[in-house]
Short mmCIF file of C-alpha atoms in Angstrom, two decimals:
data_model
loop_
_atom_site.label_atom_id
_atom_site.label_comp_id
_atom_site.label_asym_id
_atom_site.label_seq_id
_atom_site.Cartn_x
_atom_site.Cartn_y
_atom_site.Cartn_z
CA MET A 129 129.98 120.31 120.40
CA ALA A 130 127.22 117.72 119.96
CA LYS A 131 123.82 118.97 118.86
CA THR A 132 120.98 118.43 121.29
CA ASP A 133 117.25 119.04 121.39
CA SER A 134 115.40 121.33 123.81
CA THR A 135 115.70 118.74 126.60
CA GLY A 136 119.46 118.41 126.16
CA SER A 137 119.21 114.79 124.88
CA THR A 138 121.80 114.04 122.22
CA TRP A 139 120.35 110.62 121.35
CA ARG A 140 116.99 112.18 120.49
CA TYR A 141 118.64 114.45 117.95
CA ARG A 142 120.53 111.52 116.39
CA TRP A 143 117.31 109.49 116.22
CA ALA A 144 115.45 112.33 114.45
CA HIS A 145 118.36 112.80 112.02
CA ARG A 146 118.40 109.08 111.12
CA GLN A 147 114.63 108.92 110.71
CA ASN A 148 114.49 111.98 108.43
CA ASP A 149 117.39 110.72 106.34
CA ARG A 150 115.82 107.28 105.91
CA ARG A 151 112.43 108.76 105.00
CA GLN A 152 113.96 111.08 102.42
CA ARG A 153 115.90 108.22 100.79
CA THR A 154 112.80 106.05 100.63
CA PHE A 155 110.79 108.91 99.16
CA ARG A 156 113.44 109.73 96.53
CA ASP A 157 113.64 106.10 95.37
CA ALA A 158 109.85 105.75 95.16
CA ASP A 159 109.46 109.12 93.43
CA GLU A 160 112.14 108.29 90.86
CA ALA A 161 110.48 104.95 90.02
CA TRP A 162 107.08 106.66 89.79
CA ARG A 163 108.40 109.33 87.40
CA ARG A 164 110.07 106.75 85.15
CA ARG A 165 106.81 104.89 84.72
CA ASP A 166 104.89 108.15 84.23
CA ASP A 167 107.29 109.28 81.49
CA GLU A 168 106.96 105.92 79.72
CA LEU A 169 103.15 105.99 79.85
CA ARG A 170 103.03 109.52 78.44
CA ARG A 171 105.52 108.61 75.71
CA LEU A 172 103.32 105.69 74.64
CA ARG A 173 100.25 107.95 74.75
CA ILE A 174 101.89 110.48 72.42
CA LEU A 175 103.05 107.70 70.10
CA ALA A 176 99.56 106.18 69.99
CA GLY A 177 98.06 109.50 68.96
CA SER A 178 100.69 110.35 66.34
CA PHE A 179 101.47 106.89 64.95
CA GLN A 180 101.35 107.46 61.19
CA GLY A 181 103.19 105.69 58.41
CA SER A 182 104.07 106.80 54.91
CA ALA A 183 104.29 105.27 51.47
CA GLU A 184 107.68 106.97 50.92
CA ALA A 185 109.15 104.79 53.69
CA GLY A 186 108.71 101.79 51.41
CA VAL A 187 110.83 103.27 48.61
CA GLY A 188 113.85 101.08 48.02
CA LEU A 189 112.39 98.08 49.82
CA PRO A 190 111.95 94.84 47.81
CA ILE A 191 108.22 94.88 48.47
CA GLU A 192 105.26 96.12 46.47
CA LEU A 193 102.77 98.10 48.55
CA ALA A 194 99.04 97.80 47.88
CA PRO A 195 96.96 100.95 47.22
CA GLY A 196 96.55 102.80 50.52
CA GLU A 197 99.20 100.71 52.27
CA VAL A 198 101.86 102.63 54.26
CA VAL A 199 104.97 101.51 56.13
CA PHE A 200 105.04 101.98 59.91
CA TRP A 201 108.28 100.34 61.02
CA THR A 202 111.25 98.31 59.73
CA LEU A 203 113.94 96.17 61.42
CA PRO A 204 116.80 94.55 59.49
CA ALA A 205 117.81 91.92 62.09
CA ALA A 206 114.75 89.67 62.38
CA GLN A 207 114.66 85.87 62.22
CA LEU A 208 111.82 83.68 61.02
CA VAL A 209 110.89 80.89 63.45
CA GLU A 210 108.43 78.03 63.05
CA VAL A 211 106.75 75.85 65.68
CA ARG A 212 107.57 72.17 65.32
CA HIS A 213 104.30 71.04 66.91
CA THR A 214 100.80 72.34 66.27
CA ALA A 215 99.64 74.84 68.90
CA VAL A 216 96.51 76.99 69.29
CA LEU A 217 97.33 80.61 70.09
CA PRO A 218 94.99 83.07 71.88
CA ALA A 219 93.06 85.58 69.79
CA PRO A 220 94.80 88.93 69.13
CA GLU A 221 94.12 91.56 71.79
CA LEU A 222 94.61 95.31 72.09
CA THR A 223 96.22 95.13 75.54
CA VAL A 224 99.07 97.57 76.22
CA ASP A 225 101.86 96.44 78.55
CA PRO A 226 103.76 99.53 79.81
CA ASP A 227 106.04 97.34 81.98
CA PRO A 228 107.52 94.74 79.60
CA PRO A 229 109.26 91.83 81.38
CA ALA A 230 113.02 91.32 81.24
CA LEU A 231 113.76 89.11 78.24
CA ARG A 232 116.72 86.84 77.61
CA PRO A 233 118.23 86.56 74.11
CA ARG A 234 117.37 82.90 73.64
CA ARG A 235 115.24 80.71 71.41
CA PRO A 236 112.62 78.67 73.30
CA GLU A 237 112.44 74.92 72.89
CA GLY A 238 110.17 73.66 70.13
CA LEU A 239 111.08 76.47 67.69
CA LYS A 240 113.45 76.33 64.76
CA VAL A 241 114.94 79.23 62.79
CA THR A 242 114.24 78.85 59.08
CA ASP A 243 115.20 82.26 57.64
CA ALA A 244 116.43 85.76 58.49
CA GLY A 245 116.04 89.19 56.94
CA LEU A 246 114.19 92.51 57.06
CA ALA A 247 110.93 92.83 59.04
CA VAL A 248 108.44 95.40 57.69
CA LEU A 249 105.34 96.53 59.57
CA THR A 250 102.57 98.19 57.53
CA ASN A 251 98.95 99.12 58.20
CA ARG A 252 97.83 95.94 56.38
CA ARG A 253 100.33 93.22 57.27
CA LEU A 254 103.62 92.13 58.85
CA VAL A 255 106.21 91.01 56.31
CA LEU A 256 109.61 89.30 56.59
CA LEU A 257 111.84 89.75 53.55
CA GLY A 258 114.30 86.88 54.04
CA GLY A 259 117.04 85.27 52.02
CA ARG A 260 114.80 82.32 51.11
CA GLY A 261 111.72 84.28 50.22
CA ARG A 262 108.97 86.41 51.72
CA ARG A 263 106.60 85.59 54.58
CA ASP A 264 103.39 87.63 55.05
CA TRP A 265 101.00 87.80 58.02
CA ALA A 266 97.90 89.78 56.99
CA TYR A 267 95.94 91.33 59.89
CA GLY A 268 92.62 90.43 58.27
CA ARG A 269 93.52 86.71 58.33
CA MET A 270 95.18 86.67 61.75
CA THR A 271 93.52 84.20 64.17
CA GLY A 272 96.12 83.94 66.94
CA LEU A 273 98.87 86.09 68.43
CA ALA A 274 101.18 85.39 71.39
CA HIS A 275 104.19 87.25 72.81
CA ASP A 276 106.60 85.04 74.77
CA PRO A 277 106.98 86.59 78.29
CA ALA A 278 110.55 85.30 78.73
CA ALA A 279 112.02 85.37 75.21
CA PRO A 280 112.00 87.93 72.33
CA VAL A 281 109.62 85.81 70.26
CA THR A 282 106.22 86.68 68.77
CA LEU A 283 104.14 83.87 67.25
CA ILE A 284 101.29 84.41 64.76
CA GLN A 285 98.61 82.16 63.28
CA VAL A 286 96.74 82.99 60.06
CA LEU A 287 93.92 81.29 58.19
CA ASP A 288 95.85 80.46 55.01
CA ARG A 289 98.76 78.68 56.72
CA ARG A 290 98.65 75.50 58.84
CA ARG A 291 101.99 75.85 60.60
CA THR A 292 102.43 78.49 63.30
CA SER A 293 105.33 80.88 62.68
CA GLY A 294 106.65 84.19 63.93
CA LEU A 295 109.65 86.42 64.53
CA LEU A 296 112.69 86.26 66.81
CA LEU A 297 113.97 89.81 67.39
CA PRO A 298 116.85 91.49 69.24
CA THR A 299 115.84 92.11 72.87
CA GLY A 300 116.31 95.88 72.58
CA ALA A 301 113.69 96.15 69.82
CA VAL A 302 111.02 93.87 71.30
CA ALA A 303 109.04 96.42 73.37
CA ASP A 304 108.84 98.92 70.51
CA PHE A 305 107.85 96.21 68.00
CA ARG A 306 105.09 94.74 70.18
CA PHE A 307 103.52 98.13 70.92
CA LYS A 308 103.59 99.20 67.26
CA LEU A 309 102.20 95.83 66.17
CA THR A 310 99.29 96.43 68.57
CA LEU A 311 98.70 99.89 67.07
CA ALA A 312 98.90 98.55 63.52
CA PHE A 313 96.42 95.77 64.27
CA ALA A 314 94.12 98.30 66.01
CA ASP A 315 94.26 100.49 62.90
CA ALA A 316 93.34 97.54 60.70
CA ILE A 317 90.19 96.83 62.73
CA GLU A 318 89.50 100.57 63.34
CA GLN A 319 90.07 100.39 67.10
CA ARG A 320 92.91 102.91 67.57
CA ALA A 321 90.69 104.92 69.96
CA ALA A 322 90.42 101.91 72.31
CA VAL A 323 94.22 101.77 72.69
CA VAL A 324 94.39 105.53 73.35
CA ALA A 325 91.61 105.28 75.97
CA GLN A 326 93.44 102.41 77.67
CA LEU A 327 96.61 104.52 77.95
CA ASP A 328 94.64 107.48 79.34
CA GLU A 329 93.20 105.19 82.02
CA LEU A 330 96.65 103.86 82.94
CA ILE A 331 97.98 107.42 83.27
CA ALA A 332 95.07 108.42 85.54
CA GLU A 333 95.52 105.34 87.74
CA HIS A 334 99.26 105.97 87.99
CA ALA A 335 98.66 109.57 89.10
CA GLN A 336 96.67 108.29 92.10
CA VAL A 337 99.68 106.40 93.52
CA GLN A 338 102.20 109.25 93.35
CA PRO A 339 104.29 109.08 96.54
CA PHE A 340 103.83 111.86 99.11
CA ARG A 341 106.80 113.74 100.55
CA PRO A 342 107.23 112.58 104.18
CA GLY A 343 106.86 114.95 107.10
CA ILE A 344 109.78 116.10 109.25
CA VAL A 345 110.39 114.18 112.47
CA THR A 346 111.47 116.24 115.50
CA PRO A 347 113.62 115.06 118.45
CA ALA A 348 110.62 115.45 120.74
CA GLN A 349 108.91 112.55 118.94
CA ALA A 350 111.64 110.06 119.90
CA ARG A 351 110.38 107.21 122.06
CA LEU A 352 112.42 105.65 124.82
CA SER A 353 112.29 102.36 122.90
CA ALA A 354 114.52 103.98 120.26
CA ARG A 355 117.46 103.63 122.63
CA VAL A 356 117.06 99.84 122.67
CA PRO A 357 118.62 97.91 119.72
CA GLY A 358 115.69 96.78 117.61
CA GLY A 359 113.31 99.47 118.89
CA ARG A 360 109.71 98.66 119.70
CA ARG A 361 109.97 95.08 118.44
CA THR A 362 112.68 94.25 120.96
CA VAL A 363 110.62 95.79 123.80
CA ALA A 364 107.50 93.87 122.72
CA VAL A 365 109.39 90.56 122.57
CA ALA A 366 110.95 91.17 126.00
CA ALA A 367 107.55 92.01 127.50
CA ALA A 368 106.01 88.86 126.02
CA LEU A 369 108.81 86.70 127.37
CA ALA A 370 108.44 88.31 130.79
CA LEU A 371 104.79 87.21 130.86
CA VAL A 372 105.05 83.81 129.20
CA VAL A 373 108.07 82.36 131.05
CA PRO A 374 106.65 82.79 134.61
CA ALA A 375 103.33 81.35 133.47
CA MET A 376 105.04 78.28 131.99
CA LEU A 377 107.04 77.78 135.18
CA PHE A 378 103.90 78.13 137.32
CA GLU A 379 102.08 75.48 135.24
CA SER A 380 104.89 72.94 135.30
CA ASP A 381 105.16 70.38 138.13
CA PRO A 382 108.06 70.72 140.58
CA PRO A 383 111.01 68.44 139.76
CA VAL A 384 111.04 65.13 141.64
CA ARG A 385 114.43 63.57 142.25
CA PRO A 386 114.68 59.74 142.00
CA GLY A 387 114.34 58.14 145.38
CA SER A 388 112.64 61.10 147.08
CA ASP A 389 109.52 59.08 147.77
CA VAL A 390 111.62 56.33 149.38
CA ALA A 391 113.43 58.90 151.49
CA SER A 392 110.19 60.52 152.64
CA ALA A 393 108.77 57.12 153.56
CA ALA A 394 111.92 56.06 155.37
CA THR A 395 112.28 59.23 157.48
CA PRO A 396 109.11 58.84 159.61
CA ALA A 397 109.83 55.14 160.10
CA ALA A 398 113.25 55.91 161.53
CA THR A 399 112.00 58.53 164.03
CA ALA A 400 108.75 56.88 165.18
CA THR A 401 108.37 53.93 167.55
CA PRO A 402 108.40 50.53 165.80
CA ALA A 403 105.16 49.31 167.37
CA PRO A 404 102.40 51.20 165.43
CA ARG A 405 101.70 49.87 161.87
CA PRO A 406 99.55 52.69 160.30
CA VAL A 407 102.60 54.93 159.84
CA ALA A 408 103.63 53.53 156.42
CA PRO A 409 100.16 53.80 154.81
CA ALA A 410 99.78 57.37 156.07
CA VAL A 411 103.08 58.41 154.51
CA ARG A 412 102.23 56.63 151.23
CA VAL A 413 98.92 58.48 150.90
CA GLU A 414 100.62 61.86 151.47
CA THR A 415 103.30 61.36 148.80
CA THR A 416 100.92 60.19 146.08
CA LEU A 417 98.19 62.81 146.52
CA ALA A 418 100.23 65.91 147.31
CA PRO A 419 101.06 67.16 143.76
CA LYS A 420 97.53 66.68 142.38
CA PRO A 421 95.71 69.68 143.90
CA ARG A 422 98.44 72.12 142.76
CA LYS A 423 98.00 71.21 139.08
CA LYS A 424 94.18 71.34 139.25
CA THR A 425 94.03 74.71 141.00
CA SER A 426 96.59 76.47 138.75
CA PRO A 427 94.97 79.47 136.98
CA ALA A 428 94.23 78.51 133.36
CA PRO A 429 93.64 82.02 131.85
CA THR A 430 97.20 83.19 132.63
CA PRO A 431 98.92 81.88 129.41
CA ALA A 432 96.01 83.12 127.25
CA ARG A 433 96.54 86.68 128.56
CA SER A 434 100.29 86.40 128.00
CA ARG A 435 99.88 85.68 124.30
CA THR A 436 97.80 88.76 123.51
CA ALA A 437 99.51 91.74 121.92
CA ALA A 438 100.63 94.51 124.22
CA PRO A 439 98.20 97.49 123.96
CA GLN A 440 99.45 100.62 122.28
CA PRO A 441 100.40 103.35 124.77
CA ALA A 442 97.81 106.09 125.02
CA GLY A 443 100.32 108.91 124.49
CA GLU A 444 102.03 107.35 121.43
CA PRO A 445 101.53 109.46 118.27
CA ARG A 446 99.49 107.83 115.51
CA CYS A 447 99.25 110.75 113.05
CA GLY A 448 95.45 110.50 112.83
CA ALA A 449 95.08 106.70 113.08
CA PRO A 450 92.53 105.39 115.61
CA ALA A 451 93.79 103.74 118.82
CA ASN A 452 94.58 100.08 118.14
CA PRO A 453 96.61 97.30 119.82
CA PHE A 454 98.63 96.54 116.68
CA GLY A 455 100.77 99.69 116.51
CA TYR A 456 99.30 100.78 113.13
CA ASP A 457 99.73 104.49 112.36
CA PHE A 458 99.91 106.98 109.48
CA CYS A 459 103.24 108.51 110.51
CA GLY A 460 105.34 106.73 107.88
CA ASP A 461 107.83 105.49 110.51
CA GLY A 462 108.11 101.72 110.27
CA TYR A 463 107.14 98.95 107.88
CA ARG A 464 104.22 98.56 105.48
CA VAL A 465 101.56 96.13 106.67
CA ARG A 466 101.10 93.26 104.19
CA ARG A 467 99.52 90.78 106.62
CA PRO A 468 97.11 92.75 108.82
CA ALA A 469 95.79 91.38 112.08
CA ALA A 470 92.47 89.52 112.03
CA ARG A 471 90.83 92.21 114.19
CA THR A 472 91.97 95.15 112.05
CA CYS A 473 88.43 96.07 110.97
CA GLU A 474 87.32 96.30 114.63
CA PHE A 475 89.49 99.43 115.03
CA PHE A 476 89.52 100.84 111.47
CA ASP A 477 86.75 101.45 108.91
CA CYS A 478 87.52 98.90 106.18
CA ALA A 479 86.50 99.16 102.53
CA PRO A 480 84.10 96.57 101.04
CA GLY A 481 85.92 93.37 100.09
CA PHE A 482 88.83 94.30 102.37
CA TRP A 483 90.22 90.76 102.79
CA SER A 484 90.20 90.05 99.06
CA GLY A 485 93.06 92.55 98.52
CA SER A 486 96.61 91.38 97.76
CA GLY A 487 98.81 94.39 98.56
CA TYR A 488 99.63 96.38 101.69
CA LEU A 489 97.42 98.51 103.97
CA VAL A 490 96.52 101.99 102.70
CA GLN A 491 93.92 104.57 103.65
CA CYS A 492 91.78 105.70 100.74
CA ARG A 493 90.70 109.29 100.21
CA ASP A 494 87.23 108.55 101.63
CA GLY A 495 88.82 107.41 104.92
CA LEU A 496 88.30 103.66 104.46
CA LEU A 497 91.13 101.15 104.90
CA SER A 498 92.06 98.97 101.90
CA LEU A 499 94.47 96.06 101.32
CA THR A 500 95.26 97.06 97.72
CA GLY A 501 98.41 99.18 98.23
CA GLY A 502 100.92 98.87 95.41
CA GLN A 503 98.28 97.61 92.95
CA ARG A 504 97.10 99.42 89.84
CA GLU A 505 93.52 99.41 91.13
CA ALA A 506 94.43 100.63 94.63
CA CYS A 507 91.38 102.36 96.19
CA ALA A 508 89.74 102.40 92.75
CA GLY A 509 86.25 102.87 94.19
CA GLN A 510 87.29 105.23 97.01
CA GLY A 511 88.90 108.10 95.08
CA GLY A 512 92.48 106.81 95.17
CA VAL A 513 95.14 106.35 97.85
CA ARG A 514 95.48 108.99 100.59
CA ARG A 515 98.31 107.56 102.72
CA ILE A 516 100.03 104.32 103.71
CA VAL A 517 99.59 102.47 107.00
CA HIS A 518 102.80 101.61 108.89
CA THR A 519 103.65 99.61 111.97
#
């Protein structure tokens, strides 16, 4: 026996079941992605606070450590690359990238591999122990550092060497190497606390965009438009066509068949007596001036009204959103609004600098509307994101 709601409508129950299932799937996917990023940020935060090397890690390595120098990290499969043309690299920064881009195991153009061996990261320098010799990059002499966003290559410039060089690493070790190189360089300039503070800020910002579990939709909330394929969009398009097409037909001139003016002129001449002459001019004046008044007196505002959006029904649930003609609500049933209407701020309270945002519509915790959804700084000055606007 088919399940029905309190009104006995089977289609309402099916609609509510589909809506709840879709909302739960969307929430689970968003929550899983949010938790993965949260786990990675907290892992980096723990590593930044406990990143300590040891002198014993350098035992057995063909390298002599200076007094106070400790080994942080080693990798046996590194390649030495050199830039064929002179290039100026940006100054080293302490920026942490918790979302490293997808890298391809390739060597960019303009680089040549000159050696391969063991890469050693200490608190004083980065060293490559290759088959042809040793290459050192001391942090105190480092003037430029650049990580290739599409390839597993890191280039370094130092004061005592004219040619730019660097390392080509396996793709699986790139993210770990770049983060630990940032920590090692921060240690050398006594700025480890700045990296830790940056990670704490990223964790706090990420906590503000944690997805909310959606509410349960009941069969009583089903609209009649749900029975139409395409839902409210199909109804809106049909209503617009119903208004636009008659207006276009009303504006257009009636079709004139070739020869109709000759026929109209010939008909009175055949029925009237041949003696009077003014008959032909009278017929000619009637055929040339008849269509003109109809086009001048046609109502001009009709097509303008037909292009306006259909107003939102008064009884349609909005889950706390103010009445608006765009169909925006806080119910979570529909699509996120990435291109809001030009009159959005006439119906909602918008945050300062609303139109400078580059995300989707969200309501901040202070009640203001913002166009920064999906961004790291979403509702940064309004206490964080409260809920998402849908249409």
